[in-house]
CSV table of C-alpha atoms in Angstrom, one decimal:
chain,number,residue,atom,x,y,z
A,29,MET,CA,94.5,107.9,58.8
A,30,ALA,CA,95.4,105.5,61.7
A,31,PRO,CA,92.5,104.5,63.9
A,32,ALA,CA,92.3,106.2,67.3
A,33,VAL,CA,92.0,102.8,69.0
A,34,SER,CA,93.2,99.5,67.7
A,35,LEU,CA,93.1,96.3,69.7
A,36,ARG,CA,94.2,92.9,68.5
A,37,GLU,CA,93.4,89.9,70.8
A,38,ALA,CA,94.1,92.1,73.8
A,39,VAL,CA,94.3,90.2,77.1
A,40,ALA,CA,94.3,91.8,80.5
A,41,LEU,CA,94.5,90.0,83.8
A,42,ALA,CA,93.8,90.7,87.5
A,43,GLY,CA,96.1,88.1,89.0
A,44,HIS,CA,95.0,85.0,87.1
A,45,PHE,CA,91.5,86.3,86.5
A,46,PRO,CA,90.9,87.5,82.9
A,47,LEU,CA,89.5,91.0,82.6
A,48,LEU,CA,89.8,90.9,78.9
A,49,SER,CA,90.3,87.7,77.1
A,50,GLY,CA,91.2,88.5,73.5
A,51,ALA,CA,89.3,91.7,72.6
A,52,SER,CA,89.7,93.0,69.1
A,53,LEU,CA,88.3,96.3,67.8
A,54,GLU,CA,89.1,99.4,65.8
A,55,ILE,CA,87.7,102.8,66.4
A,56,GLU,CA,88.3,105.7,64.0
A,57,GLU,CA,89.2,109.1,65.2
A,58,GLY,CA,86.1,111.2,65.6
A,59,GLU,CA,83.8,108.3,66.2
A,60,VAL,CA,81.4,108.1,69.2
A,61,VAL,CA,81.0,104.5,70.2
A,62,HIS,CA,78.6,103.0,72.7
A,63,LEU,CA,80.1,100.0,74.6
A,64,ARG,CA,77.4,97.6,75.6
A,65,GLY,CA,77.3,94.3,77.4
A,66,PRO,CA,76.1,92.6,80.6
A,67,ASN,CA,77.7,93.1,84.0
A,68,GLY,CA,81.2,91.6,84.0
A,69,ALA,CA,81.5,91.8,80.2
A,70,GLY,CA,84.7,93.8,80.4
A,71,LYS,CA,83.4,97.3,79.6
A,72,THR,CA,85.1,99.0,82.6
A,73,SER,CA,88.2,96.9,82.1
A,74,LEU,CA,88.5,97.9,78.5
A,75,LEU,CA,88.2,101.6,79.3
A,76,ARG,CA,90.7,101.2,82.1
A,77,MET,CA,93.1,99.5,79.8
A,78,LEU,CA,92.8,102.1,77.1
A,79,CYS,CA,93.8,104.8,79.5
A,80,GLY,CA,96.7,102.7,80.8
A,81,LEU,CA,95.4,101.8,84.3
A,82,VAL,CA,95.2,98.1,83.5
A,83,ALA,CA,98.2,96.5,81.9
A,84,LEU,CA,98.1,94.7,78.6
A,85,HIS,CA,99.1,91.1,79.2
A,86,SER,CA,99.2,89.9,75.6
A,87,GLY,CA,98.0,90.9,72.2
A,88,SER,CA,98.3,94.5,71.0
A,89,ALA,CA,96.7,97.7,71.9
A,90,VAL,CA,97.5,101.1,70.2
A,91,VAL,CA,95.8,104.3,71.5
A,92,LEU,CA,96.3,107.5,69.5
A,93,GLY,CA,99.5,106.1,68.1
A,94,HIS,CA,100.9,105.0,71.5
A,95,ASP,CA,101.5,101.3,71.9
A,96,LEU,CA,100.2,100.4,75.4
A,97,ALA,CA,102.7,97.6,75.8
A,98,LEU,CA,105.5,100.2,75.5
A,99,ASP,CA,104.2,103.6,76.2
A,100,ARG,CA,101.3,103.8,78.6
A,101,ARG,CA,102.3,107.2,79.9
A,102,GLY,CA,102.3,108.7,76.4
A,103,ALA,CA,98.7,107.5,75.9
A,104,ARG,CA,97.5,108.9,79.2
A,105,ARG,CA,98.3,112.5,78.3
A,106,SER,CA,95.8,112.3,75.4
A,107,VAL,CA,93.1,110.3,77.1
A,108,GLY,CA,90.5,111.4,79.7
A,109,LEU,CA,88.6,108.9,81.8
A,110,LEU,CA,85.3,109.6,83.6
A,111,GLY,CA,85.2,106.5,85.8
A,112,HIS,CA,83.1,105.2,88.7
A,113,GLN,CA,85.4,107.2,91.0
A,114,SER,CA,85.8,110.9,90.8
A,115,PHE,CA,89.6,111.0,91.2
A,116,LEU,CA,89.3,114.0,93.5
A,117,TYR,CA,91.0,115.1,96.8
A,118,ASP,CA,88.4,115.6,99.5
A,119,GLU,CA,90.2,118.3,101.4
A,120,LEU,CA,90.8,120.5,98.3
A,121,THR,CA,88.1,122.8,96.9
A,122,VAL,CA,86.5,122.2,93.5
A,123,GLU,CA,88.7,124.9,92.0
A,124,GLU,CA,91.9,123.7,93.7
A,125,ASN,CA,91.2,120.1,92.4
A,126,LEU,CA,90.7,121.3,88.9
A,127,ARG,CA,93.7,123.7,88.9
A,128,TYR,CA,96.0,121.0,90.3
A,129,SER,CA,94.9,118.4,87.8
A,130,LEU,CA,95.2,120.8,84.9
A,131,ARG,CA,98.7,121.8,85.9
A,132,ALA,CA,99.5,118.1,86.2
A,133,PHE,CA,98.4,117.6,82.6
A,134,GLY,CA,100.3,120.7,81.5
A,135,VAL,CA,97.0,122.5,80.6
A,136,ASP,CA,96.4,126.2,81.4
A,137,PRO,CA,94.8,126.2,84.9
A,138,LEU,CA,92.8,129.2,84.0
A,139,ARG,CA,90.5,126.9,82.1
A,140,ALA,CA,89.3,125.5,85.4
A,141,GLY,CA,87.0,128.5,86.0
A,142,VAL,CA,85.2,128.3,82.7
A,143,ALA,CA,84.7,124.6,82.9
A,144,ALA,CA,83.4,124.8,86.5
A,145,GLU,CA,80.9,127.5,85.4
A,146,ARG,CA,79.8,125.4,82.5
A,147,LEU,CA,79.0,122.4,84.9
A,148,GLY,CA,77.2,124.6,87.4
A,149,LEU,CA,80.0,124.7,89.9
A,150,GLY,CA,80.8,128.4,89.8
A,151,GLY,CA,80.5,130.9,92.6
A,152,ARG,CA,80.5,129.6,96.1
A,153,LEU,CA,80.6,125.9,95.0
A,154,ALA,CA,84.0,126.5,93.3
A,155,SER,CA,85.5,127.3,96.7
A,156,THR,CA,83.8,124.4,98.5
A,157,GLN,CA,85.8,121.4,99.7
A,158,VAL,CA,85.0,118.3,97.6
A,159,LEU,CA,84.1,116.4,100.8
A,160,LYS,CA,81.1,118.7,101.3
A,161,LEU,CA,79.7,118.0,97.8
A,162,SER,CA,76.9,115.6,96.9
A,163,ALA,CA,77.7,112.6,94.7
A,164,GLY,CA,76.2,114.4,91.7
A,165,GLN,CA,78.3,117.5,92.3
A,166,ARG,CA,81.5,115.3,92.6
A,167,ARG,CA,80.5,113.8,89.2
A,168,ARG,CA,80.1,117.2,87.7
A,169,THR,CA,83.6,118.2,89.1
A,170,ALA,CA,85.1,115.2,87.4
A,171,LEU,CA,83.3,116.1,84.2
A,172,ALA,CA,84.5,119.7,84.5
A,173,LEU,CA,88.1,118.4,84.5
A,174,LEU,CA,87.5,116.5,81.3
A,175,VAL,CA,85.9,119.5,79.7
A,176,ALA,CA,88.8,121.7,80.7
A,177,ARG,CA,91.3,119.2,79.5
A,178,ASP,CA,89.5,118.4,76.3
A,179,PRO,CA,91.5,115.2,75.6
A,180,ARG,CA,91.5,113.6,72.1
A,181,LEU,CA,90.0,110.4,73.5
A,182,TRP,CA,87.1,110.5,76.0
A,183,LEU,CA,86.4,107.4,78.0
A,184,LEU,CA,83.1,107.6,79.8
A,185,ASP,CA,82.1,104.8,82.1
A,186,GLU,CA,78.4,105.0,83.1
A,187,PRO,CA,78.7,108.8,82.7
A,188,HIS,CA,75.0,109.5,83.5
A,189,ALA,CA,75.1,107.7,86.9
A,190,GLY,CA,74.6,110.0,89.8
A,191,LEU,CA,73.7,113.0,87.7
A,192,ASP,CA,70.3,114.8,88.0
A,193,GLN,CA,68.2,115.5,84.9
A,194,GLU,CA,69.9,118.8,84.2
A,195,GLY,CA,73.3,117.2,84.6
A,196,ARG,CA,72.4,114.4,82.2
A,197,ASP,CA,71.2,116.9,79.6
A,198,LEU,CA,74.4,118.9,80.1
A,199,LEU,CA,76.5,115.7,79.7
A,200,ASP,CA,74.7,114.8,76.5
A,201,GLU,CA,75.3,118.3,75.2
A,202,ILE,CA,79.0,118.1,76.1
A,203,VAL,CA,79.4,114.7,74.3
A,204,SER,CA,77.7,116.1,71.2
A,205,GLU,CA,80.0,119.1,71.2
A,206,SER,CA,83.1,116.8,71.6
A,207,ARG,CA,81.8,114.8,68.6
A,208,SER,CA,81.4,118.0,66.6
A,209,ASP,CA,85.0,119.0,67.6
A,210,GLY,CA,86.3,115.7,66.2
A,211,ARG,CA,87.0,114.0,69.5
A,212,THR,CA,86.8,110.3,69.8
A,213,VAL,CA,84.4,109.1,72.6
A,214,LEU,CA,83.9,105.6,74.1
A,215,LEU,CA,80.8,105.5,76.2
A,216,SER,CA,79.9,102.6,78.4
A,217,SER,CA,76.3,102.7,79.5
A,218,HIS,CA,73.3,100.5,80.4
A,219,GLU,CA,71.0,103.4,79.5
A,220,HIS,CA,70.7,102.6,75.9
A,221,GLU,CA,67.9,105.0,75.1
A,222,ARG,CA,70.0,107.8,76.5
A,223,ALA,CA,73.3,106.9,74.9
A,224,ALA,CA,72.1,105.7,71.5
A,225,PRO,CA,71.3,109.2,70.0
A,226,LEU,CA,74.8,110.3,71.0
A,227,CYS,CA,76.7,107.4,69.3
A,228,ASP,CA,77.7,106.5,65.8
A,229,ARG,CA,77.7,102.7,66.5
A,230,VAL,CA,77.5,100.1,69.2
A,231,ILE,CA,80.2,97.6,70.2
A,232,TRP,CA,79.0,94.6,72.2
A,233,LEU,CA,81.2,93.0,74.8
A,234,ALA,CA,80.7,89.6,76.5
A,235,GLY,CA,83.2,87.6,78.6
A,236,GLY,CA,86.0,90.0,77.9
A,237,ARG,CA,85.6,89.8,74.1
A,238,VAL,CA,84.0,91.9,71.4
A,239,VAL,CA,81.0,90.0,70.1
A,240,LYS,CA,78.9,90.6,67.0
A,241,GLU,CA,75.5,90.2,68.6
A,242,PRO,CA,74.2,91.1,72.0
A,243,VAL,CA,74.5,88.3,74.5
A,244,VAL,CA,71.2,87.5,76.3
A,245,VAL,CA,71.8,86.8,80.0
A,246,ALA,CA,69.4,84.1,81.2
B,3,MET,CA,111.1,119.7,89.6
B,4,ARG,CA,107.9,121.5,88.5
B,5,ASP,CA,106.0,118.2,89.1
B,6,ALA,CA,107.7,117.9,92.6
B,7,TRP,CA,106.6,121.3,93.7
B,8,LEU,CA,103.1,120.7,92.4
B,9,VAL,CA,102.7,117.5,94.3
B,10,ALA,CA,104.4,118.8,97.5
B,11,GLY,CA,102.2,121.9,97.4
B,12,LYS,CA,99.1,119.7,97.0
B,13,ASP,CA,100.1,117.3,99.8
B,14,LEU,CA,100.9,120.2,102.2
B,15,ARG,CA,97.7,122.0,101.4
B,16,ILE,CA,95.7,118.8,102.2
B,17,GLU,CA,97.6,118.4,105.5
B,18,PHE,CA,97.0,122.0,106.4
B,19,ARG,CA,93.2,121.6,105.7
B,20,SER,CA,92.8,118.1,107.4
B,21,ARG,CA,95.1,119.0,110.4
B,22,VAL,CA,96.0,115.3,110.8
B,23,ALA,CA,99.6,116.1,111.6
B,24,VAL,CA,98.6,118.7,114.2
B,25,ASN,CA,95.7,116.7,115.7
B,26,GLN,CA,97.2,113.2,115.6
B,27,VAL,CA,100.9,113.0,114.8
B,28,ILE,CA,102.1,115.7,117.2
B,29,PRO,CA,100.1,114.3,120.1
B,30,PHE,CA,101.4,110.8,119.3
B,31,ALA,CA,105.0,111.9,119.3
B,32,ALA,CA,104.4,113.9,122.5
B,33,ALA,CA,102.9,110.7,124.1
B,34,VAL,CA,105.9,108.7,123.0
B,35,ILE,CA,108.4,110.9,124.7
B,36,LEU,CA,106.2,111.2,127.8
B,37,LEU,CA,105.9,107.4,128.0
B,38,PHE,CA,109.7,107.0,127.7
B,39,GLY,CA,109.9,109.5,130.6
B,40,LEU,CA,107.5,107.4,132.6
B,41,ALA,CA,109.2,104.2,131.8
B,42,LEU,CA,112.7,105.4,132.7
B,43,GLY,CA,111.7,107.4,135.7
B,44,PRO,CA,111.8,111.1,136.5
B,45,SER,CA,115.5,111.3,137.1
B,46,ARG,CA,117.1,113.7,134.6
B,47,GLN,CA,120.4,112.0,135.2
B,48,VAL,CA,118.9,109.0,133.4
B,49,LEU,CA,116.8,110.9,130.9
B,50,ALA,CA,119.2,113.5,129.7
B,51,PRO,CA,121.9,111.1,128.4
B,52,ALA,CA,119.2,109.0,126.7
B,53,SER,CA,117.6,112.1,125.0
B,54,ALA,CA,119.1,111.6,121.6
B,55,GLY,CA,118.0,108.0,121.2
B,56,LEU,CA,114.5,108.7,122.7
B,57,PHE,CA,114.1,111.7,120.4
B,58,TRP,CA,114.9,109.8,117.3
B,59,VAL,CA,112.8,106.7,118.2
B,60,ALA,CA,109.9,109.1,118.6
B,61,VAL,CA,110.6,110.7,115.2
B,62,LEU,CA,111.0,107.3,113.6
B,63,LEU,CA,107.6,106.1,114.9
B,64,SER,CA,106.0,109.3,113.9
B,65,SER,CA,107.4,109.2,110.5
B,66,VAL,CA,105.5,105.9,109.9
B,67,LEU,CA,102.2,107.8,110.6
B,68,VAL,CA,103.2,110.7,108.4
B,69,THR,CA,104.1,108.4,105.5
B,70,GLN,CA,100.8,106.4,105.9
B,71,ARG,CA,98.9,109.6,105.8
B,72,SER,CA,100.7,110.7,102.7
B,73,PHE,CA,99.4,107.6,100.9
B,74,ALA,CA,96.0,107.6,102.6
B,75,VAL,CA,95.1,110.8,100.7
B,76,GLU,CA,95.9,109.0,97.5
B,77,ALA,CA,93.6,106.1,98.4
B,78,SER,CA,90.4,108.1,98.6
B,79,ASP,CA,88.1,108.3,95.6
B,80,GLY,CA,90.6,106.7,93.2
B,81,ALA,CA,93.1,109.5,93.6
B,82,ARG,CA,95.9,107.0,93.3
B,83,ASP,CA,94.7,106.2,89.8
B,84,ALA,CA,94.5,109.9,89.1
B,85,LEU,CA,98.1,110.2,90.1
B,86,ARG,CA,99.0,107.5,87.6
B,87,LEU,CA,96.8,109.0,84.9
B,88,SER,CA,98.1,112.5,85.5
B,89,GLY,CA,101.1,112.1,83.3
B,90,LEU,CA,103.3,113.6,86.0
B,91,ASP,CA,106.9,112.4,86.0
B,92,PRO,CA,107.0,109.6,88.6
B,93,ALA,CA,110.4,110.9,89.9
B,94,GLY,CA,108.6,114.3,90.4
B,95,ILE,CA,105.8,112.6,92.3
B,96,PHE,CA,108.3,110.8,94.5
B,97,LEU,CA,110.3,114.0,95.2
B,98,GLY,CA,107.2,116.0,95.8
B,99,LYS,CA,105.7,113.5,98.3
B,100,ALA,CA,109.0,113.1,100.0
B,101,LEU,CA,109.4,116.9,100.3
B,102,ALA,CA,106.0,117.3,101.9
B,103,VAL,CA,106.7,114.5,104.4
B,104,ALA,CA,110.1,116.0,105.1
B,105,VAL,CA,108.6,119.4,105.8
B,106,GLU,CA,106.1,117.9,108.2
B,107,LEU,CA,108.8,115.9,110.0
B,108,LEU,CA,111.1,118.9,110.3
B,109,ALA,CA,108.2,120.8,112.0
B,110,LEU,CA,107.6,117.9,114.3
B,111,GLU,CA,111.3,117.6,115.1
B,112,ALA,CA,111.4,121.3,116.1
B,113,LEU,CA,108.6,120.7,118.6
B,114,LEU,CA,110.1,117.5,119.9
B,115,THR,CA,113.5,119.2,120.4
B,116,PHE,CA,111.8,121.6,122.7
B,117,GLY,CA,110.0,118.7,124.4
B,118,VAL,CA,113.2,116.8,125.2
B,119,ALA,CA,114.9,119.9,126.4
B,120,VAL,CA,112.0,120.6,128.9
B,121,LEU,CA,111.1,117.0,129.8
B,122,TYR,CA,114.5,115.3,129.8
B,123,GLY,CA,116.6,118.3,130.7
B,124,ALA,CA,118.7,117.9,127.5
B,125,ARG,CA,121.1,120.8,127.0
B,126,LEU,CA,120.9,121.8,123.3
B,127,THR,CA,124.6,122.3,122.5
B,128,GLY,CA,126.1,121.9,119.1
B,129,ALA,CA,123.0,123.5,117.4
B,130,LEU,CA,124.6,123.3,113.9
B,131,VAL,CA,125.2,119.5,114.2
B,132,LEU,CA,121.7,119.0,115.7
B,133,PHE,CA,120.2,120.9,112.8
B,134,ALA,CA,122.3,119.3,110.1
B,135,ALA,CA,121.5,115.8,111.5
B,136,CYS,CA,117.8,116.6,111.5
B,137,VAL,CA,117.9,117.7,107.8
B,138,ALA,CA,119.9,114.7,106.6
B,139,ALA,CA,118.0,112.1,108.7
B,140,THR,CA,114.7,113.6,107.7
B,141,VAL,CA,115.5,113.5,104.0
B,142,GLY,CA,116.5,109.8,104.4
B,143,LEU,CA,113.4,108.9,106.4
B,144,ALA,CA,111.1,110.7,104.0
B,145,ALA,CA,112.7,109.0,100.9
B,146,VAL,CA,112.5,105.5,102.4
B,147,GLY,CA,109.0,106.2,103.7
B,148,ILE,CA,107.7,107.2,100.3
B,149,VAL,CA,109.3,104.2,98.5
B,150,TYR,CA,107.8,101.7,101.0
B,151,GLY,CA,104.6,103.7,101.2
B,152,ALA,CA,104.2,103.1,97.4
B,153,VAL,CA,105.0,99.4,97.8
B,154,ALA,CA,102.4,99.0,100.6
B,155,SER,CA,99.7,101.4,99.3
B,156,GLY,CA,98.3,99.0,96.7
B,157,LEU,CA,97.8,96.3,99.3
B,158,ARG,CA,95.0,95.7,101.7
B,159,VAL,CA,97.4,95.1,104.6
B,160,ARG,CA,99.2,98.4,104.0
B,161,GLU,CA,98.7,99.7,107.5
B,162,THR,CA,100.5,96.8,109.1
B,163,LEU,CA,102.9,96.1,106.3
B,164,LEU,CA,104.5,99.6,106.1
B,165,PRO,CA,106.1,99.6,109.5
B,166,LEU,CA,107.5,96.1,108.9
B,167,LEU,CA,109.1,97.2,105.6
B,168,PHE,CA,110.1,100.7,106.7
B,169,LEU,CA,111.6,100.3,110.2
B,170,PRO,CA,114.5,97.9,109.3
B,171,VAL,CA,115.6,100.0,106.4
B,172,ALA,CA,115.4,103.2,108.4
B,173,ALA,CA,117.5,101.7,111.2
B,174,PRO,CA,120.8,103.1,109.8
B,175,VAL,CA,119.3,106.6,109.8
B,176,LEU,CA,118.2,106.1,113.4
B,177,LEU,CA,121.7,105.0,114.4
B,178,GLY,CA,123.5,107.8,112.6
B,179,ALA,CA,121.1,110.5,113.8
B,180,THR,CA,121.2,109.3,117.4
B,181,LYS,CA,125.0,109.2,117.4
B,182,ALA,CA,125.3,112.6,115.8
B,183,TRP,CA,122.9,114.1,118.3
B,184,ASP,CA,124.5,112.3,121.2
B,185,GLU,CA,127.9,113.9,120.4
B,186,ALA,CA,126.3,117.3,120.0
B,187,LEU,CA,124.3,117.1,123.3
B,188,LYS,CA,127.5,115.9,125.1
B,189,GLY,CA,129.2,119.1,124.0
B,190,THR,CA,131.5,117.4,121.5
B,191,PRO,CA,129.8,118.3,118.2
B,192,SER,CA,132.9,117.6,116.1
B,193,GLY,CA,132.5,113.9,117.2
B,194,GLY,CA,129.2,113.8,115.3
B,195,LEU,CA,130.6,114.9,111.9
B,196,GLY,CA,131.4,111.4,110.9
B,197,TRP,CA,127.9,110.3,111.6
B,198,LEU,CA,126.6,113.3,109.8
B,199,SER,CA,128.5,112.2,106.7
B,200,LEU,CA,127.0,108.8,107.0
B,201,LEU,CA,123.5,110.3,107.3
B,202,ALA,CA,124.2,112.4,104.2
B,203,VAL,CA,125.3,109.3,102.2
B,204,PHE,CA,122.1,107.5,103.2
B,205,ALA,CA,120.0,110.4,102.3
B,206,VAL,CA,121.5,110.7,98.8
B,207,LEU,CA,121.3,106.9,98.3
B,208,TYR,CA,117.7,106.7,99.4
B,209,VAL,CA,116.6,109.7,97.3
B,210,ALA,CA,118.5,108.2,94.3
B,211,ILE,CA,116.8,104.8,94.7
B,212,GLY,CA,113.4,106.4,95.2
B,213,THR,CA,113.7,108.6,92.1
B,214,VAL,CA,114.5,105.5,90.0
B,215,ALA,CA,112.2,103.0,91.6
B,216,PHE,CA,109.1,105.0,92.3
B,217,GLY,CA,107.6,104.9,88.8
B,218,PRO,CA,107.6,101.1,88.5
B,219,LEU,CA,106.4,100.8,92.1
B,220,LEU,CA,103.5,103.1,91.4
B,221,GLU,CA,102.5,101.1,88.3
B,222,GLU,CA,102.9,97.6,89.7
B,223,SER,CA,101.9,97.8,93.3
């Protein structure tokens, strides 16, 4: 079976600044991988490239059979990103945001209600405008979208950040379920103790490359 | 078109909730026609013949604000990235955003028409030509605005860059719409038909360019 993610000497740039400088890795379908590395190692850039937000400059990158050099839009439909930002519209309610995004992805919008309930956003919160939510509730809304979409590849960038203890436990439960359902998950986190039990293996990044050993920052 | 309706519905819902158009754009447009009135003096003999031009300058300036607002909602909380990630057809996004801007501008134009009739003493003859010119010009302005809005939206200087990009390209629409309205208001609406045709050509051209160009612009800007 083809790997879910395959990178060969992948380079991504922001202007002339290298975000990734020759990253190579392979992740099998159904694996849960913990991305680790110091600040600026390229973890966020890698996740953003895999969902097609950052362009591949050179090398090769194939995500779920879609070559990112040729078909970024194709990959996006199968990939879900929980990034530093929530990707929500402030003026819309939780439910409206979820239903809009699900329709955009061609997913049944009725799944919004179930996902919102699961993340503790049911009842009055569902009809609350996002601008009135706390940071943690926004994070839960973004996570609810991912749960409702249930993409084949989950990209989680510091997913525990901003969540309370209950939210963190819920997130861990959701990742474990995704793993049981055969989804592939890439999880970038500085909270190793929290992330380690969820993951099959660790990939270390430093200077925009995959490295074999952790890099100690002086 | 499914994607276009989805995006237009979302944009209009956001505008309905935020009331930026009602609280800022309409007062701005009203201020513009009032200031023109102050600048040219109170004489209706001066203001009435200039009504068409003043009306369309007010619409043009307001359309910059409406376009900026259309992309401002995509700038908050990474929503622009969400738009790119959504898998929506870029042509559908373009048509949806242009449709939402056009609806807002048409509502504004209805109010401004009333304004120039009251303040400038313009006699609203040739209603069919006036209406057709509004529709064609608005489609053109909305299409151009969304294209250049996408160009400017990824840049830090977007607030100042958009008018610089948008106004010169929209000048033919201003000219055609002013001439068509001028003929209608003078009581010779048939004289405006040629200008209407020109407006229709621009509208079709701008929509076609936007439909093709919006995807690359959204990705690269």
